[in-house]
CSV table of C-alpha atoms in Angstrom, one decimal:
chain,number,residue,atom,x,y,z
V,1,UNK,CA,-11.4,15.6,-18.6
V,2,UNK,CA,-14.6,15.7,-16.5
V,3,UNK,CA,-14.8,13.4,-13.5
V,4,UNK,CA,-17.3,10.7,-14.1
V,5,UNK,CA,-20.3,10.4,-11.7
V,6,UNK,CA,-19.1,6.9,-10.8
V,7,UNK,CA,-15.6,8.2,-10.0
V,8,UNK,CA,-17.1,10.9,-7.8
V,9,UNK,CA,-19.1,8.2,-6.0
V,10,UNK,CA,-15.8,6.3,-5.3
V,11,UNK,CA,-14.5,9.5,-3.7
V,12,UNK,CA,-17.6,9.8,-1.5
V,13,UNK,CA,-17.5,6.1,-0.6
V,14,UNK,CA,-13.8,6.3,0.3
V,15,UNK,CA,-14.5,9.3,2.6
V,16,UNK,CA,-17.4,7.4,4.3
V,17,UNK,CA,-15.3,4.3,4.9
V,18,UNK,CA,-12.6,6.5,6.3
V,19,UNK,CA,-15.0,8.4,8.6
V,20,UNK,CA,-16.5,5.1,9.8
V,21,UNK,CA,-13.1,3.8,10.6
V,22,UNK,CA,-12.3,6.9,12.7
V,23,UNK,CA,-15.5,6.6,14.7
V,24,UNK,CA,-14.7,3.0,15.4
V,25,UNK,CA,-11.0,3.8,16.2
V,26,UNK,CA,-12.1,6.3,18.7
V,27,UNK,CA,-14.2,3.7,20.5
V,28,UNK,CA,-11.3,1.2,20.5
V,29,UNK,CA,-8.8,3.9,21.8
V,30,UNK,CA,-11.3,5.5,24.2
V,31,UNK,CA,-10.4,8.8,22.6
V,32,UNK,CA,-12.1,12.0,23.8
V,33,UNK,CA,-11.0,14.4,21.0
V,34,UNK,CA,-10.7,14.2,17.2
V,35,UNK,CA,-9.7,17.2,15.0
V,36,UNK,CA,-10.1,19.5,18.0
V,37,UNK,CA,-13.7,18.4,18.8
V,38,UNK,CA,-15.3,15.8,21.1
V,39,UNK,CA,-15.5,12.3,19.7
V,40,UNK,CA,-18.8,10.6,18.9
V,41,UNK,CA,-18.2,8.1,21.8
V,42,UNK,CA,-17.7,11.0,24.2
V,43,UNK,CA,-21.0,12.7,23.2
V,44,UNK,CA,-23.2,9.6,22.8
V,45,UNK,CA,-21.4,6.8,24.4
V,46,UNK,CA,-19.6,3.7,23.0
V,47,UNK,CA,-22.7,1.7,21.9
V,48,UNK,CA,-24.2,4.5,19.8
V,49,UNK,CA,-20.7,5.3,18.4
V,50,UNK,CA,-20.3,1.7,17.2
V,51,UNK,CA,-23.7,1.8,15.6
V,52,UNK,CA,-23.0,5.2,14.0
V,53,UNK,CA,-19.8,3.8,12.4
V,54,UNK,CA,-21.7,0.7,11.2
V,55,UNK,CA,-24.5,2.9,9.8
V,56,UNK,CA,-21.9,5.0,7.8
V,57,UNK,CA,-20.4,1.7,6.5
V,58,UNK,CA,-23.8,0.4,5.4
V,59,UNK,CA,-24.6,3.7,3.6
V,60,UNK,CA,-21.2,3.3,1.8
V,61,UNK,CA,-22.1,-0.2,0.8
V,62,UNK,CA,-25.4,0.9,-0.7
V,63,UNK,CA,-23.6,3.6,-2.7
V,64,UNK,CA,-21.0,1.1,-3.8
V,65,UNK,CA,-23.7,-1.3,-5.0
V,66,UNK,CA,-25.3,1.5,-7.0
V,67,UNK,CA,-22.1,1.9,-9.1
V,68,UNK,CA,-23.0,-1.5,-10.5
V,69,UNK,CA,-19.5,-2.6,-11.3
V,70,UNK,CA,-18.4,-5.9,-9.6
V,71,UNK,CA,-14.7,-5.1,-10.0
V,72,UNK,CA,-15.1,-1.8,-8.2
V,73,UNK,CA,-17.1,-3.6,-5.4
V,74,UNK,CA,-14.3,-6.1,-5.0
V,75,UNK,CA,-11.6,-3.4,-4.9
V,76,UNK,CA,-13.3,-1.3,-2.3
V,77,UNK,CA,-14.5,-4.1,-0.1
V,78,UNK,CA,-10.8,-5.1,0.2
V,79,UNK,CA,-10.3,-1.8,2.0
V,80,UNK,CA,-12.8,-2.7,4.7
V,81,UNK,CA,-11.2,-6.1,5.2
V,82,UNK,CA,-7.8,-4.5,5.4
V,83,UNK,CA,-9.0,-2.0,8.0
V,84,UNK,CA,-10.2,-4.8,10.3
V,85,UNK,CA,-7.0,-6.9,9.8
V,86,UNK,CA,-4.9,-3.7,10.5
V,87,UNK,CA,-6.8,-3.1,13.7
V,88,UNK,CA,-6.0,-6.7,14.8
V,89,UNK,CA,-2.3,-6.2,13.9
V,90,UNK,CA,-2.3,-3.1,16.0
V,91,UNK,CA,-3.4,-5.2,19.0
V,92,UNK,CA,-0.3,-7.4,18.7
V,93,UNK,CA,3.4,-6.8,18.8
V,94,UNK,CA,6.7,-8.6,17.9
V,95,UNK,CA,9.7,-9.3,20.0
V,96,UNK,CA,12.2,-9.4,17.2
V,97,UNK,CA,13.4,-5.9,16.1
V,98,UNK,CA,13.2,-6.6,12.3
V,99,UNK,CA,9.9,-8.3,12.6
V,100,UNK,CA,8.6,-5.4,14.6
V,101,UNK,CA,9.3,-2.9,11.9
V,102,UNK,CA,7.8,-5.1,9.2
V,103,UNK,CA,4.7,-5.6,11.4
V,104,UNK,CA,4.5,-1.8,11.8
V,105,UNK,CA,4.6,-1.1,8.1
V,106,UNK,CA,2.1,-3.9,7.3
V,107,UNK,CA,-0.3,-2.4,9.9
V,108,UNK,CA,0.3,1.1,8.4
V,109,UNK,CA,-0.6,-0.2,5.0
V,110,UNK,CA,-3.8,-2.0,6.1
V,111,UNK,CA,-5.1,0.8,8.4
V,112,UNK,CA,-4.2,3.8,6.2
V,113,UNK,CA,-2.6,3.1,2.8
V,114,UNK,CA,-5.0,0.4,1.5
V,115,UNK,CA,-7.9,3.0,1.5
V,116,UNK,CA,-5.9,5.4,-0.7
V,117,UNK,CA,-4.3,2.7,-2.9
V,118,UNK,CA,-7.6,0.9,-3.7
V,119,UNK,CA,-9.5,4.2,-4.1
V,120,UNK,CA,-6.9,5.3,-6.7
V,121,UNK,CA,-7.1,1.9,-8.4
V,122,UNK,CA,-11.0,2.1,-8.5
V,123,UNK,CA,-11.1,5.5,-10.2
V,124,UNK,CA,-8.5,4.4,-12.7
V,125,UNK,CA,-10.5,1.3,-13.5
V,126,UNK,CA,-13.5,3.5,-14.2
V,127,UNK,CA,-11.5,5.9,-16.3
V,128,UNK,CA,-9.2,3.6,-18.3
V,129,UNK,CA,-9.1,0.0,-19.5
V,130,UNK,CA,-5.3,-0.5,-19.2
V,131,UNK,CA,-4.2,-2.7,-16.3
V,132,UNK,CA,-0.8,-1.0,-16.3
V,133,UNK,CA,-2.5,2.3,-15.4
V,134,UNK,CA,-4.5,0.5,-12.6
V,135,UNK,CA,-1.2,-0.7,-11.1
V,136,UNK,CA,0.4,2.7,-11.3
V,137,UNK,CA,-2.6,4.3,-9.6
V,138,UNK,CA,-2.5,1.6,-6.9
V,139,UNK,CA,1.2,2.0,-6.2
V,140,UNK,CA,0.9,5.8,-6.1
V,141,UNK,CA,-1.9,5.5,-3.5
V,142,UNK,CA,0.0,2.9,-1.5
V,143,UNK,CA,3.2,5.0,-1.3
V,144,UNK,CA,1.3,8.3,-0.5
V,145,UNK,CA,-0.8,6.5,2.1
V,146,UNK,CA,2.2,5.0,4.0
V,147,UNK,CA,4.1,8.4,3.8
V,148,UNK,CA,0.9,10.1,5.2
V,149,UNK,CA,0.8,7.8,8.2
V,150,UNK,CA,4.6,8.1,8.9
V,151,UNK,CA,4.2,11.9,9.0
V,152,UNK,CA,1.2,11.5,11.3
V,153,UNK,CA,3.4,9.4,13.6
V,154,UNK,CA,6.0,12.1,13.5
V,155,UNK,CA,3.5,14.8,14.4
V,156,UNK,CA,2.4,12.8,17.4
V,157,UNK,CA,5.8,13.8,18.9
V,158,UNK,CA,6.5,17.2,17.3
V,159,UNK,CA,3.1,19.0,17.1
V,160,UNK,CA,1.3,20.6,20.0
V,161,UNK,CA,-2.1,19.2,21.0
V,162,UNK,CA,-4.1,22.4,19.9
V,163,UNK,CA,-2.5,22.3,16.5
V,164,UNK,CA,-2.9,18.6,16.0
V,165,UNK,CA,-6.5,18.5,17.1
V,166,UNK,CA,-5.9,15.5,19.4
V,167,UNK,CA,-3.6,14.8,22.4
V,168,UNK,CA,0.1,14.4,21.6
V,169,UNK,CA,2.0,11.2,22.5
V,170,UNK,CA,-1.5,9.5,22.0
V,171,UNK,CA,0.1,6.4,20.4
V,172,UNK,CA,2.4,5.9,23.4
V,173,UNK,CA,-0.5,6.2,25.8
V,174,UNK,CA,-2.3,3.5,23.7
V,175,UNK,CA,0.8,1.3,24.0
V,176,UNK,CA,1.8,1.6,20.4
V,177,UNK,CA,5.4,1.7,19.1
V,178,UNK,CA,5.3,3.8,15.9
V,179,UNK,CA,8.2,4.7,13.5
V,180,UNK,CA,9.9,7.3,15.7
V,181,UNK,CA,9.9,4.9,18.7
V,182,UNK,CA,11.2,1.9,16.6
V,183,UNK,CA,14.1,4.0,15.2
V,184,UNK,CA,14.8,5.5,18.7
V,185,UNK,CA,15.0,2.0,20.1
V,186,UNK,CA,18.1,1.3,18.0
V,187,UNK,CA,19.9,4.1,19.9
V,188,UNK,CA,18.3,3.4,23.3
V,189,UNK,CA,17.9,-0.5,23.6
V,190,UNK,CA,16.4,0.0,27.1
V,191,UNK,CA,13.2,1.0,25.2
V,192,UNK,CA,12.7,-2.7,24.2
V,193,UNK,CA,11.3,-3.6,27.6
V,194,UNK,CA,8.9,-0.7,27.5
V,195,UNK,CA,7.7,-1.6,24.0
V,196,UNK,CA,7.1,-5.2,25.1
V,197,UNK,CA,5.0,-4.1,28.0
V,198,UNK,CA,3.3,-1.5,25.8
V,199,UNK,CA,4.4,1.5,28.0
V,200,UNK,CA,2.2,0.3,30.8
V,201,UNK,CA,4.3,1.1,33.8
V,202,UNK,CA,4.1,4.6,35.4
V,203,UNK,CA,6.6,6.9,33.8
V,204,UNK,CA,7.0,4.8,30.6
V,205,UNK,CA,5.2,7.2,28.3
V,206,UNK,CA,7.2,10.2,29.5
V,207,UNK,CA,10.5,8.3,29.3
V,208,UNK,CA,9.8,6.9,25.9
V,209,UNK,CA,8.9,10.4,24.6
V,210,UNK,CA,12.1,11.8,26.0
V,211,UNK,CA,14.2,9.0,24.3
V,212,UNK,CA,12.5,9.6,21.0
V,213,UNK,CA,13.2,13.4,21.1
V,214,UNK,CA,16.8,12.7,22.1
V,215,UNK,CA,17.3,10.2,19.2
V,216,UNK,CA,17.1,10.7,15.5
V,217,UNK,CA,13.8,8.7,15.4
V,218,UNK,CA,11.8,11.7,14.2
V,219,UNK,CA,14.3,12.5,11.4
V,220,UNK,CA,14.6,8.9,10.3
V,221,UNK,CA,10.8,8.5,10.1
V,222,UNK,CA,10.6,11.7,8.1
V,223,UNK,CA,13.3,10.5,5.8
V,224,UNK,CA,11.4,7.2,5.3
V,225,UNK,CA,8.3,9.2,4.4
V,226,UNK,CA,10.3,11.2,1.9
V,227,UNK,CA,11.4,7.9,0.3
V,228,UNK,CA,7.8,6.7,0.0
V,229,UNK,CA,6.7,10.0,-1.6
V,230,UNK,CA,9.6,9.8,-4.0
V,231,UNK,CA,8.4,6.4,-5.0
V,232,UNK,CA,4.8,7.7,-5.4
V,233,UNK,CA,6.1,10.5,-7.7
V,234,UNK,CA,8.2,7.9,-9.7
V,235,UNK,CA,5.1,5.8,-10.2
V,236,UNK,CA,2.7,8.6,-11.3
V,237,UNK,CA,5.4,10.1,-13.6
V,238,UNK,CA,4.9,7.0,-15.8
V,239,UNK,CA,1.6,8.5,-17.0
V,240,UNK,CA,1.7,11.1,-19.7
V,241,UNK,CA,2.1,14.8,-18.6
V,242,UNK,CA,-1.1,16.6,-17.6
V,243,UNK,CA,-2.3,19.2,-15.0
V,244,UNK,CA,-3.8,16.3,-13.0
V,245,UNK,CA,-0.5,14.4,-13.0
V,246,UNK,CA,1.3,17.5,-11.7
V,247,UNK,CA,-1.4,18.0,-9.0
V,248,UNK,CA,-0.8,14.4,-7.8
V,249,UNK,CA,3.0,15.1,-7.7
V,250,UNK,CA,2.3,18.3,-5.7
V,251,UNK,CA,0.1,16.3,-3.3
V,252,UNK,CA,3.1,14.1,-2.3
V,253,UNK,CA,4.9,17.4,-1.3
V,254,UNK,CA,1.9,18.5,0.7
V,255,UNK,CA,1.9,15.2,2.6
V,256,UNK,CA,5.5,15.8,3.7
V,257,UNK,CA,5.0,19.5,4.6
V,258,UNK,CA,1.8,19.3,6.6
V,259,UNK,CA,1.9,20.2,10.3
V,260,UNK,CA,-1.5,19.0,11.5
C-alpha cells in the first residue's frame, strides 16, 4: 500500500532527531570528522554546533506536532529522552563484569535502538489499529537497532579510517569499552584496569586494541549481532507475507554485511 503522509513525516522526524544527536555527539566527543567530512563543531565551533543541533530538534518537534496525534508525539518524544539518558550512561562505567555488559547494552538501546524501535512503532500505529502489530514493529526495530550498533562497534576495530568515514579506535580514545573490548576482557583480565581508568594512560589505547584483535572479541560481538538480527527476523515474520516484510528481513542481513 501507499505510504501515508503522516508515516512519511515520522521517517523525516526520525532522521532529524538522528542528525541532531550526531551533531551533539560530535561536540561531546570533540570529533573532527563524520562520514569522511569535517564535523559542524570543527567548522563553526562548539557553541554554534550545539545551537544547530537544538535547531534541528526544534524543527522535528514542529513537524511532530503537525501530525496531530498525541500517541505518536508520546512515542517519538521518548526517543529524545532515551538519547539523553543514553549519553549519561555513556559517561559512567561499572566495576562488575556482568553489570558492565548490561550497562553497555542498555546504553546501546537508549542511544541507538530506541530511535529505530519507536519509529517503527509510530508508523505501525498510523497504519494499523492492532496493538500486537505495534509490539512486533517495536521489537523488530529494537533488535535491528542493537545489532546495527554492535556491528558499528566491530567496524571501529576492523575497518580503515577512510572506509569508515571517521577515525578508527575512536571509542577507545573516548574511554569507551564497547562489545569487542568487553568480550576481550574475559581472555585478557589485565584490561579491567584499563577499562576502569577509561584508557587514559599513555599506551592504553594501542594495548587495548592489540588485545581485542588477539582475542575473539570481534567474532563474539558479530555473533551477538547475528542473534539480535535473527530475533528481529523472528518478530517481523509474525506478520503476513508481503514484499515489505521480505524487504525488512533483507534489511537485517544488510545490517550484518555492511562494512562502513
